[in-house]
Amino acid sequence: MARHRVLTGITTTGTPHLGNYVGAIRPAIESSKQDDVDAYLFLADYHALIKSQDPNLVAQSSREIAATWLALGLDPNQTHFYRQSDIPEITELSWILTCSAAKGLMNRAHAYKAAVQGNEEAGEDPDYAITMGLFSYPILMAADILIFNAHDVPVGRDQIQHVEMARDIAARFNHHYGETFVLPKAVVDDDVAVLQGLDGRKMSKSYGNTIPLFGTPKKLQKAINKIKTNLLEPGEPKDPDTSAVFQIWCAFVDDADRQEMRAAFEAGLAWGEAKKRLFERVNDEIAPARDEYDRLMANPGEVETILREGAERVRPESIALLDKVRRAVGLRPFTVVG
Ligand code: TRP
């Protein structure tokens, strides 16, 4: 039986933070190591253009994200690791799908609807600052997935709708033009922690409450020291279940250490001491990768080569699928009859 094909993309905006690490990077690298999985992982740099029109930021973020995944143990010989913009068949397919995807489907996309609603609330024109990129984004995402006939697409909850749209778009195409695409499905891992940020809300670049993954140990310590706590003094019992310090701790330790920290909180552990323990634990886990990250960031040519080779290895497949799609829709050599 063909191995299970799992595909996911990472939008290349922003610098990776602990929330990305715990919620996406660490589980994806673990699952890519399973023998029965054929993993496709790519830098969604065309998606980055939807979010940022700052060329240096887009370029820098792509470099950082590629180095991060490699430093944390992604094996490019075991996982197909490539850059979206190195696969021109994706954008070609995206146009072809655009021509059969329903506009009404796009109207229902959460990200687009939220942007329109934001404008309406601000008394702006509903289309204010909304690009066609933002509107059509689910079609590009469908092309990412369908071009490699992925079965499973591991994503966060916010992306489920997009994967379902990819499935709809594929089904519609298959119905009209004949069996062409595998129908993908979203896979959401409920065991993976959604990390809290410095202010206790979900750790997210858009809230400005993140703890950067790499950088010097001092920077990590400083960020951890900024996690919001209450005014309880050392010796006063603290509630672990409402503490971001405890929640982040849990993402880095085993069950026994979770229980122990819970007891320590209840026995009045000082916030300073809890943060010190948290820093040490997080730092122990990421320190080896940090050195490799610094090395890769200093050797961009090495990362460039890995990505190009990754693209070269998968392109025979994307070329073959696009060829099939072109013929299916009627873009055929004139010598082909019927
Ligand atoms: N849109 C996804 C996000 O913002 C990233 C992404 C782009 C993706 N293409 C994809 C995820 C294809 C899964 C499959 O998180």
CSV table of N, CA, C and O and ligand atoms in Angstrom, one decimal, residues 7-13 40 42-45 47 51 84 137 140-145 152-156 158-159 162-163, ligand 1:
chain,number,residue,atom,x,y,z
A,7,LEU,N,0.8,16.4,4.4
A,7,LEU,CA,1.4,17.7,3.9
A,7,LEU,C,1.0,18.9,4.7
A,7,LEU,O,-0.1,19.0,5.1
A,8,THR,N,2.0,19.7,5.0
A,8,THR,CA,1.6,21.0,5.6
A,8,THR,C,2.5,22.1,5.2
A,8,THR,O,3.7,21.9,4.8
A,9,GLY,N,2.0,23.3,5.3
A,9,GLY,CA,2.8,24.5,5.0
A,9,GLY,C,2.9,25.5,6.1
A,9,GLY,O,2.1,25.5,7.0
A,10,ILE,N,4.0,26.2,6.1
A,10,ILE,CA,4.3,27.2,7.1
A,10,ILE,C,4.4,28.6,6.4
A,10,ILE,O,5.3,28.8,5.6
A,11,THR,N,3.5,29.5,6.8
A,11,THR,CA,3.6,30.8,6.2
A,11,THR,C,4.8,31.5,6.7
A,11,THR,O,5.0,31.5,7.9
A,12,THR,N,5.6,32.1,5.8
A,12,THR,CA,6.9,32.6,6.2
A,12,THR,C,6.8,34.1,6.6
A,12,THR,O,7.3,35.0,5.9
A,13,THR,N,6.0,34.4,7.7
A,13,THR,CA,6.0,35.7,8.2
A,13,THR,C,6.3,35.5,9.7
A,13,THR,O,5.8,34.6,10.4
A,40,TYR,N,5.4,15.9,3.5
A,40,TYR,CA,5.7,17.0,2.7
A,40,TYR,C,5.5,18.3,3.6
A,40,TYR,O,4.5,18.5,4.2
A,42,PHE,N,6.4,22.5,3.6
A,42,PHE,CA,7.0,23.5,2.7
A,42,PHE,C,6.8,24.9,3.3
A,42,PHE,O,6.0,25.2,4.2
A,43,LEU,N,7.7,25.8,2.9
A,43,LEU,CA,7.6,27.2,3.3
A,43,LEU,C,6.6,27.9,2.4
A,43,LEU,O,6.9,28.0,1.1
A,44,ALA,N,5.6,28.3,2.9
A,44,ALA,CA,4.5,29.0,2.1
A,44,ALA,C,4.8,30.4,1.9
A,44,ALA,O,4.2,31.3,2.5
A,45,ASP,N,5.8,30.7,1.0
A,45,ASP,CA,6.2,32.1,0.9
A,45,ASP,C,5.3,32.9,0.0
A,45,ASP,O,5.3,34.1,0.1
A,47,HIS,N,2.1,32.7,0.3
A,47,HIS,CA,1.2,33.1,1.3
A,47,HIS,C,1.7,34.3,2.2
A,47,HIS,O,0.9,35.1,2.6
A,51,LYS,N,0.3,38.6,3.7
A,51,LYS,CA,0.4,39.2,5.0
A,51,LYS,C,1.4,40.4,5.1
A,51,LYS,O,1.3,41.2,6.0
A,84,GLN,N,7.6,26.9,-1.5
A,84,GLN,CA,6.4,27.0,-2.5
A,84,GLN,C,6.8,27.7,-3.8
A,84,GLN,O,6.5,27.3,-4.8
A,137,TYR,N,-7.0,33.4,-1.2
A,137,TYR,CA,-6.0,32.6,-0.4
A,137,TYR,C,-6.4,31.1,-0.3
A,137,TYR,O,-5.5,30.2,-0.5
A,140,LEU,N,-5.2,29.2,-3.4
A,140,LEU,CA,-3.8,28.9,-3.4
A,140,LEU,C,-3.5,27.7,-2.4
A,140,LEU,O,-2.7,26.8,-2.7
A,141,MET,N,-4.1,27.8,-1.3
A,141,MET,CA,-3.9,26.7,-0.3
A,141,MET,C,-4.4,25.4,-0.8
A,141,MET,O,-3.7,24.3,-0.6
A,142,ALA,N,-5.5,25.4,-1.5
A,142,ALA,CA,-6.0,24.1,-2.2
A,142,ALA,C,-4.9,23.6,-3.2
A,142,ALA,O,-4.6,22.4,-3.2
A,143,ALA,N,-4.3,24.5,-3.9
A,143,ALA,CA,-3.3,24.1,-4.9
A,143,ALA,C,-2.1,23.5,-4.2
A,143,ALA,O,-1.6,22.5,-4.7
A,144,ASP,N,-1.7,24.1,-3.1
A,144,ASP,CA,-0.6,23.5,-2.3
A,144,ASP,C,-0.8,22.1,-2.0
A,144,ASP,O,0.1,21.2,-2.0
A,145,ILE,N,-2.0,21.8,-1.6
A,145,ILE,CA,-2.4,20.5,-1.1
A,145,ILE,C,-2.6,19.5,-2.2
A,145,ILE,O,-2.1,18.4,-2.2
A,152,ASP,N,-3.6,13.7,4.2
A,152,ASP,CA,-3.9,14.3,5.5
A,152,ASP,C,-3.1,15.6,5.6
A,152,ASP,O,-2.0,15.7,5.1
A,153,VAL,N,-3.8,16.6,6.2
A,153,VAL,CA,-3.2,17.9,6.3
A,153,VAL,C,-3.3,18.4,7.8
A,153,VAL,O,-4.3,18.8,8.2
A,154,PRO,N,-2.2,18.2,8.5
A,154,PRO,CA,-2.2,18.6,9.9
A,154,PRO,C,-2.2,20.1,10.0
A,154,PRO,O,-1.3,20.8,9.4
A,155,VAL,N,-3.1,20.7,10.7
A,155,VAL,CA,-3.2,22.1,10.8
A,155,VAL,C,-3.8,22.5,12.2
A,155,VAL,O,-4.3,21.7,12.9
A,156,GLY,N,-3.7,23.8,12.5
A,156,GLY,CA,-4.3,24.3,13.7
A,156,GLY,C,-5.8,24.5,13.4
A,156,GLY,O,-6.2,24.5,12.3
A,158,ASP,N,-7.7,27.0,13.3
A,158,ASP,CA,-8.0,28.1,12.5
A,158,ASP,C,-7.9,27.8,11.0
A,158,ASP,O,-8.4,28.5,10.1
A,159,GLN,N,-7.3,26.7,10.6
A,159,GLN,CA,-7.1,26.3,9.2
A,159,GLN,C,-8.0,25.2,8.7
A,159,GLN,O,-7.9,24.8,7.6
A,162,HIS,N,-10.1,26.0,5.7
A,162,HIS,CA,-9.4,26.1,4.4
A,162,HIS,C,-9.1,24.7,3.8
A,162,HIS,O,-9.2,24.5,2.6
A,163,VAL,N,-8.9,23.7,4.7
A,163,VAL,CA,-8.7,22.4,4.2
A,163,VAL,C,-10.0,21.8,3.7
A,163,VAL,O,-10.0,21.1,2.6
B,1,TRP,N1,-2.4,28.9,5.6
B,1,TRP,C1,-1.6,28.1,6.5
B,1,TRP,C2,-1.4,28.9,7.8
B,1,TRP,O1,-1.5,30.1,7.8
B,1,TRP,C3,-0.3,27.8,5.9
B,1,TRP,C4,-0.5,26.9,4.7
B,1,TRP,C5,-0.3,27.4,3.4
B,1,TRP,C6,-0.8,25.6,4.7
B,1,TRP,N2,-0.6,26.3,2.6
B,1,TRP,C7,-0.9,25.2,3.3
B,1,TRP,C8,-1.1,24.6,5.6
B,1,TRP,C9,-1.2,23.9,2.9
B,1,TRP,C10,-1.5,23.3,5.2
B,1,TRP,C11,-1.5,23.0,3.8
B,1,TRP,O2,-1.1,28.3,8.8
